PDB file of C-alpha atoms in Angstrom:
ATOM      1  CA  UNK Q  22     148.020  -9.733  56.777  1.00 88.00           C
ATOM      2  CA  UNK Q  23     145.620 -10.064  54.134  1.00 91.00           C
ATOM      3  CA  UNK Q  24     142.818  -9.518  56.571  1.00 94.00           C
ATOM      4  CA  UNK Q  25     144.193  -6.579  57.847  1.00 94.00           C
ATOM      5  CA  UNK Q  26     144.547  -5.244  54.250  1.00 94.00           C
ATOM      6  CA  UNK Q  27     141.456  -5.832  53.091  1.00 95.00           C
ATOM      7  CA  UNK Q  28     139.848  -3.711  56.372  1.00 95.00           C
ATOM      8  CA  UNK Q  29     142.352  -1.079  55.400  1.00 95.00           C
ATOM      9  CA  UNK Q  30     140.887  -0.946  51.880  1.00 95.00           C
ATOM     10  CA  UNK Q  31     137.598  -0.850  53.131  1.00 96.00           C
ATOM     11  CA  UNK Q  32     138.147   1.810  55.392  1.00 96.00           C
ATOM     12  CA  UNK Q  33     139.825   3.623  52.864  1.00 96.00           C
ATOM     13  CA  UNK Q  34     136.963   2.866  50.677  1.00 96.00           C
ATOM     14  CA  UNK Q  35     135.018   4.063  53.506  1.00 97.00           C
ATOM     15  CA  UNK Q  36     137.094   7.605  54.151  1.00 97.00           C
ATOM     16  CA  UNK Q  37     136.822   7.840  50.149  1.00 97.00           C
ATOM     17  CA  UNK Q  38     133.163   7.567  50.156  1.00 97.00           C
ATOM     18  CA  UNK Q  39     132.912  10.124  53.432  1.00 97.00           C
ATOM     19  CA  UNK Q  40     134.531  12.316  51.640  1.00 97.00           C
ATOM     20  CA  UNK Q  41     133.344  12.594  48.638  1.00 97.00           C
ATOM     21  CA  UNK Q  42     130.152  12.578  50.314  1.00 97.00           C
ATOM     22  CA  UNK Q  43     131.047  15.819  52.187  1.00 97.00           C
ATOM     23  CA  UNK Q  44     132.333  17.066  49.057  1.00 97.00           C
ATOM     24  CA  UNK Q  45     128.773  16.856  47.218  1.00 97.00           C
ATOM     25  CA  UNK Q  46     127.444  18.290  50.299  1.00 97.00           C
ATOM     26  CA  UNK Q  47     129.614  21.156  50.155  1.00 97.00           C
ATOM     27  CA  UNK Q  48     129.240  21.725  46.669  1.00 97.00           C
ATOM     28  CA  UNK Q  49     125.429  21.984  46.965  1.00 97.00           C
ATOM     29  CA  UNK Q  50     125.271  24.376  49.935  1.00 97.00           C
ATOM     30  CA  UNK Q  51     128.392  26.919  47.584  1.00 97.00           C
ATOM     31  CA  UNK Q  52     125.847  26.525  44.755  1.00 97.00           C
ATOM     32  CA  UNK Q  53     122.908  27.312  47.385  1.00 97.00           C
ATOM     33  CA  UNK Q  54     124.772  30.115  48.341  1.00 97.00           C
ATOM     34  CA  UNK Q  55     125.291  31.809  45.374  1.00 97.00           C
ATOM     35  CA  UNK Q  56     121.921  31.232  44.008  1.00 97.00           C
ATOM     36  CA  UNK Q  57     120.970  33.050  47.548  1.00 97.00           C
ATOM     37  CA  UNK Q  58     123.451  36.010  47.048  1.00 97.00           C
ATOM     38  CA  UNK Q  59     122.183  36.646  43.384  1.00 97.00           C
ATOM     39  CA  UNK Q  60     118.763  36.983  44.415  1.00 97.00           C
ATOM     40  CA  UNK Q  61     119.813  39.647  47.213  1.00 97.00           C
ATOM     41  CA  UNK Q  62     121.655  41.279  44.937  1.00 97.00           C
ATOM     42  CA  UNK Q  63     118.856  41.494  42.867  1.00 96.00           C
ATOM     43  CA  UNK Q  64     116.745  42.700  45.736  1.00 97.00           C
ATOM     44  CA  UNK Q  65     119.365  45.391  46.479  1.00 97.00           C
ATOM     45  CA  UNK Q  66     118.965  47.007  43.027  1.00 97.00           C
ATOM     46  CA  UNK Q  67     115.370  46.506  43.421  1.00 97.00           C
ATOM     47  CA  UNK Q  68     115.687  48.252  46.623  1.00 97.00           C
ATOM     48  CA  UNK Q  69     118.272  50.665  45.273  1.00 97.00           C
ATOM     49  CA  UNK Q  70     115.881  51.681  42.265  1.00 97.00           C
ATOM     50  CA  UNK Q  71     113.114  51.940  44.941  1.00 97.00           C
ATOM     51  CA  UNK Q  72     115.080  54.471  47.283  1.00 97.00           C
ATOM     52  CA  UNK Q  73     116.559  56.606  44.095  1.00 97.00           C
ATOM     53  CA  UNK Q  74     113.075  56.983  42.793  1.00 97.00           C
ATOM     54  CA  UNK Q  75     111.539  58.609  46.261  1.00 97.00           C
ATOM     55  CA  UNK Q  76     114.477  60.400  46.780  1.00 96.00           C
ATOM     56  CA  UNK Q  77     113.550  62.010  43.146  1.00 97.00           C
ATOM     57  CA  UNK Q  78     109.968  62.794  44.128  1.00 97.00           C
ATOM     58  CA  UNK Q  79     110.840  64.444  47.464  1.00 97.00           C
ATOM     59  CA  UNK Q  80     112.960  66.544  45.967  1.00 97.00           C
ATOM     60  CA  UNK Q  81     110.202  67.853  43.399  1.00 97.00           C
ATOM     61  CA  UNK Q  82     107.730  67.964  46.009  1.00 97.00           C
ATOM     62  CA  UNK Q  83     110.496  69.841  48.342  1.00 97.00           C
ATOM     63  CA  UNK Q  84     110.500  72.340  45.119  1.00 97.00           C
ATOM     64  CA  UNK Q  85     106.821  72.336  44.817  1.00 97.00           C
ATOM     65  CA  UNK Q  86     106.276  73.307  48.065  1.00 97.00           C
ATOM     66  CA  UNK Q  87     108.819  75.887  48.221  1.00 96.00           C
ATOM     67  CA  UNK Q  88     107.212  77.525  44.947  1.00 97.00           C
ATOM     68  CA  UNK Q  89     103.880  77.471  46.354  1.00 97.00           C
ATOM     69  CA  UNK Q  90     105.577  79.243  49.682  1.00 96.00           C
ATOM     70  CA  UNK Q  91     107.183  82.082  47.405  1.00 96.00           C
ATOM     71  CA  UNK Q  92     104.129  82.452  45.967  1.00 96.00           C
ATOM     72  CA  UNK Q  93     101.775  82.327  49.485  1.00 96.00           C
ATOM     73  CA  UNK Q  94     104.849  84.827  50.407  1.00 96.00           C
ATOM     74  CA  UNK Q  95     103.982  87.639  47.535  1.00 95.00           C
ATOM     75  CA  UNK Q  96     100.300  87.173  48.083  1.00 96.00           C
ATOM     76  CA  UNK Q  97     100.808  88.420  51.515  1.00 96.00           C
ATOM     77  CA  UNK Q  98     103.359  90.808  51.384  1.00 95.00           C
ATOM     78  CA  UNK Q  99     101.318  92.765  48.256  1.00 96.00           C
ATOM     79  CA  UNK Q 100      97.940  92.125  50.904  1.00 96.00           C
ATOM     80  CA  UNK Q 101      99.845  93.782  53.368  1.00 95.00           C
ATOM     81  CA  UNK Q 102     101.309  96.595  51.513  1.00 95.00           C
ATOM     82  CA  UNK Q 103      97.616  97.595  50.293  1.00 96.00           C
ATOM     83  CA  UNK Q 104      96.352  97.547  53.461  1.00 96.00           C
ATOM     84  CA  UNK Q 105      98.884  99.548  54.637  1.00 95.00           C
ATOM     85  CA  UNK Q 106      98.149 101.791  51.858  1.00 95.00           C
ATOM     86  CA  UNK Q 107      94.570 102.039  52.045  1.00 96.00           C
ATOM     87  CA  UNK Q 108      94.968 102.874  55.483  1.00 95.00           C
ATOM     88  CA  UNK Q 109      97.752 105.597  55.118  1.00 94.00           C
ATOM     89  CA  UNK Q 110      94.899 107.202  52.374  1.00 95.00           C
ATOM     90  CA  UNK Q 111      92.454 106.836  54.823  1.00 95.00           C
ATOM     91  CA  UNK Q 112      94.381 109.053  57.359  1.00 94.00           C
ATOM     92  CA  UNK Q 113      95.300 111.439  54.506  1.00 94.00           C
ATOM     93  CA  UNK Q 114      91.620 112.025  53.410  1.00 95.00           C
ATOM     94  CA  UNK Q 115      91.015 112.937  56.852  1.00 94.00           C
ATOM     95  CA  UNK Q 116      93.826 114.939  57.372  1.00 93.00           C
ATOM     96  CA  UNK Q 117      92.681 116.278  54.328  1.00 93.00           C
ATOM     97  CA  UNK Q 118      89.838 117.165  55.468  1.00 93.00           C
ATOM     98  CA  UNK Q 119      90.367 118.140  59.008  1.00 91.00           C
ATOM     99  CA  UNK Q 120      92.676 120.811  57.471  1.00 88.00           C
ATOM    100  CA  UNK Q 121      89.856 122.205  54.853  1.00 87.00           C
ATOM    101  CA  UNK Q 122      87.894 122.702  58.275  1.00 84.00           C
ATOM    102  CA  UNK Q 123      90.597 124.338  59.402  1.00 80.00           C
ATOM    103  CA  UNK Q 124      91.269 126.503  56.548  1.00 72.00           C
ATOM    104  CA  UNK Q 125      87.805 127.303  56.160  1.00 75.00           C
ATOM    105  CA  UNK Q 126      87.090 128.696  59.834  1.00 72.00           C
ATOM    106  CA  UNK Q 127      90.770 130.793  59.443  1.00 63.00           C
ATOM    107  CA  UNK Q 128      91.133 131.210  55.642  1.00 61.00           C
ATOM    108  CA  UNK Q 129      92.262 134.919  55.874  1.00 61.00           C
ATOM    109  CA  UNK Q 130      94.705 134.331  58.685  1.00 65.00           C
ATOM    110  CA  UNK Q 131      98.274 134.280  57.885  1.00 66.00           C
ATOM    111  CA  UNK Q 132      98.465 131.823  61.027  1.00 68.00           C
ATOM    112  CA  UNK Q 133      96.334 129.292  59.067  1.00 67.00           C
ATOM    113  CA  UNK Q 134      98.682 129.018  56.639  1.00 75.00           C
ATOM    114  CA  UNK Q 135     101.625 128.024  58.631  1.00 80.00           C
ATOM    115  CA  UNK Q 136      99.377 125.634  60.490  1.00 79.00           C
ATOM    116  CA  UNK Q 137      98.585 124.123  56.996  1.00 78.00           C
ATOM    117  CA  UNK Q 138     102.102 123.590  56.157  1.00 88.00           C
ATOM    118  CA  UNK Q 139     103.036 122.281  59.466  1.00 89.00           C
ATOM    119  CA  UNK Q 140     100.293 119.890  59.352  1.00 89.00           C
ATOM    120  CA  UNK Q 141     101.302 119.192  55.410  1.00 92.00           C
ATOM    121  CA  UNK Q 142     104.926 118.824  56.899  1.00 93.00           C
ATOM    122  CA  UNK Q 143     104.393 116.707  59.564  1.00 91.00           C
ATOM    123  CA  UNK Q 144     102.329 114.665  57.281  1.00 90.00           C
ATOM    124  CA  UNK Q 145     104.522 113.778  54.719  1.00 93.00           C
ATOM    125  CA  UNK Q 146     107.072 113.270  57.541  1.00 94.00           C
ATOM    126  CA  UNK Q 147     104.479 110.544  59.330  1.00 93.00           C
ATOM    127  CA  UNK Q 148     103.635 108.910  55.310  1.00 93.00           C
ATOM    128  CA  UNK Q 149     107.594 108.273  55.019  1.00 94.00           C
ATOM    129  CA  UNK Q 150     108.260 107.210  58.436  1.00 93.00           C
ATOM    130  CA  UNK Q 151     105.629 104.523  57.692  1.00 93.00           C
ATOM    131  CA  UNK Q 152     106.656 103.889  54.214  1.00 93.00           C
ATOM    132  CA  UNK Q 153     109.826 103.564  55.862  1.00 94.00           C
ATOM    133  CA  UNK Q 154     108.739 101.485  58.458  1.00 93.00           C
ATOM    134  CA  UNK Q 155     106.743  99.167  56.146  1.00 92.00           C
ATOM    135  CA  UNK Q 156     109.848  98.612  54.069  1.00 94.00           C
ATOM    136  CA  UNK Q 157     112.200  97.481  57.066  1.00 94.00           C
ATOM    137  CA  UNK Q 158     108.653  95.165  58.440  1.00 93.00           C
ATOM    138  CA  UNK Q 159     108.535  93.505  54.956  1.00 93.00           C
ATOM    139  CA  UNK Q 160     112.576  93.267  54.653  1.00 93.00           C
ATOM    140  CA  UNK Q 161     112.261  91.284  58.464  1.00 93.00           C
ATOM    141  CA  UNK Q 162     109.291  89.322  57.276  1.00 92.00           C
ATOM    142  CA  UNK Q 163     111.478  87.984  54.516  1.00 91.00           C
ATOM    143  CA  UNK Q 164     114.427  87.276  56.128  1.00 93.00           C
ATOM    144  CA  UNK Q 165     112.079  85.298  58.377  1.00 92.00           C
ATOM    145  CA  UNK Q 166     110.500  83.653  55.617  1.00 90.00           C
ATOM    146  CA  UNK Q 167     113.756  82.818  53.846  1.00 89.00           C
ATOM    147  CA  UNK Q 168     115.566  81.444  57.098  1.00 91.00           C
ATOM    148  CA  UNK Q 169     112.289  79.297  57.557  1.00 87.00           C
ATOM    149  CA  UNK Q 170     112.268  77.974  53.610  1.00 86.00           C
ATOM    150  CA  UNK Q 171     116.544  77.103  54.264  1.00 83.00           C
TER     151      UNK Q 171
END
């Protein structure tokens, strides 16, 4: 009996030492653990930083850009609407001067002058028509250019 009791005590001593045994082993790997999971987390606001930061510079490059496109936008529309111009003058001059032809081979003619003012007329009809048609080209260009920018 005292045999037996003894190997019970040392197998108890055994299971005792087992456990405690697992226990330190357990403790280190929780300790390992959370020394792991604060360094992520430390990496996560590192990454988190990171991410807010180029978020902020696209969005004042977006800006730039879209500044620099208004801009590109004016340049051509005003390059445009002088060219347009120039040529609209261009066709008036000669106009102009296909008329003083005119008026010069019929001046006494009362038949020159109602050609004249048709011809003025029809003129001035053809400058707003293209004025007109200029305004509704540059209206569609910037729709265009605004559903492009969104």
């Amino acid at each position: 009996l005292d045999e037996t009791v003894v190997s019970c005590e040392k197998a108890q001593e055994n299971m005792k030492q087992r456990h405690e045994n697992e226990m330190h082993t357990l403790e280190k790997q929780i300790s390992d653990l959370k020394n792991e999971i604060a360094e992520l987390q430390g990496q996560a606001a590192v990454l988190k930083e990171a991410h807010h930061e180029a978020t902020r510079r696209h969005e004042e490059e977006k800006k730039q850009l879209q500044v620099k496109l208004e801009e590109e936008k004016t340049h051509l529309q005003e390059k445009l609407r002088l060219e347009h111009e120039m040529e609209l003058k261009a066709r008036l001059t000669q106009a102009q001067a296909s008329f003083e032809r005119e008026r010069e081979g019929l001046q006494s003619s009362v038949w020159t002058e109602e050609k004249v003012r048709g011809l003025t007329q029809e003129l001035e009809q053809f400058h707003q028509e293209q004025l007109t048609s200029l305004v509704e080209k540059h209206t569609l260009e910037k729709e265009e250019l605004r559903k492009e920018l969104l």
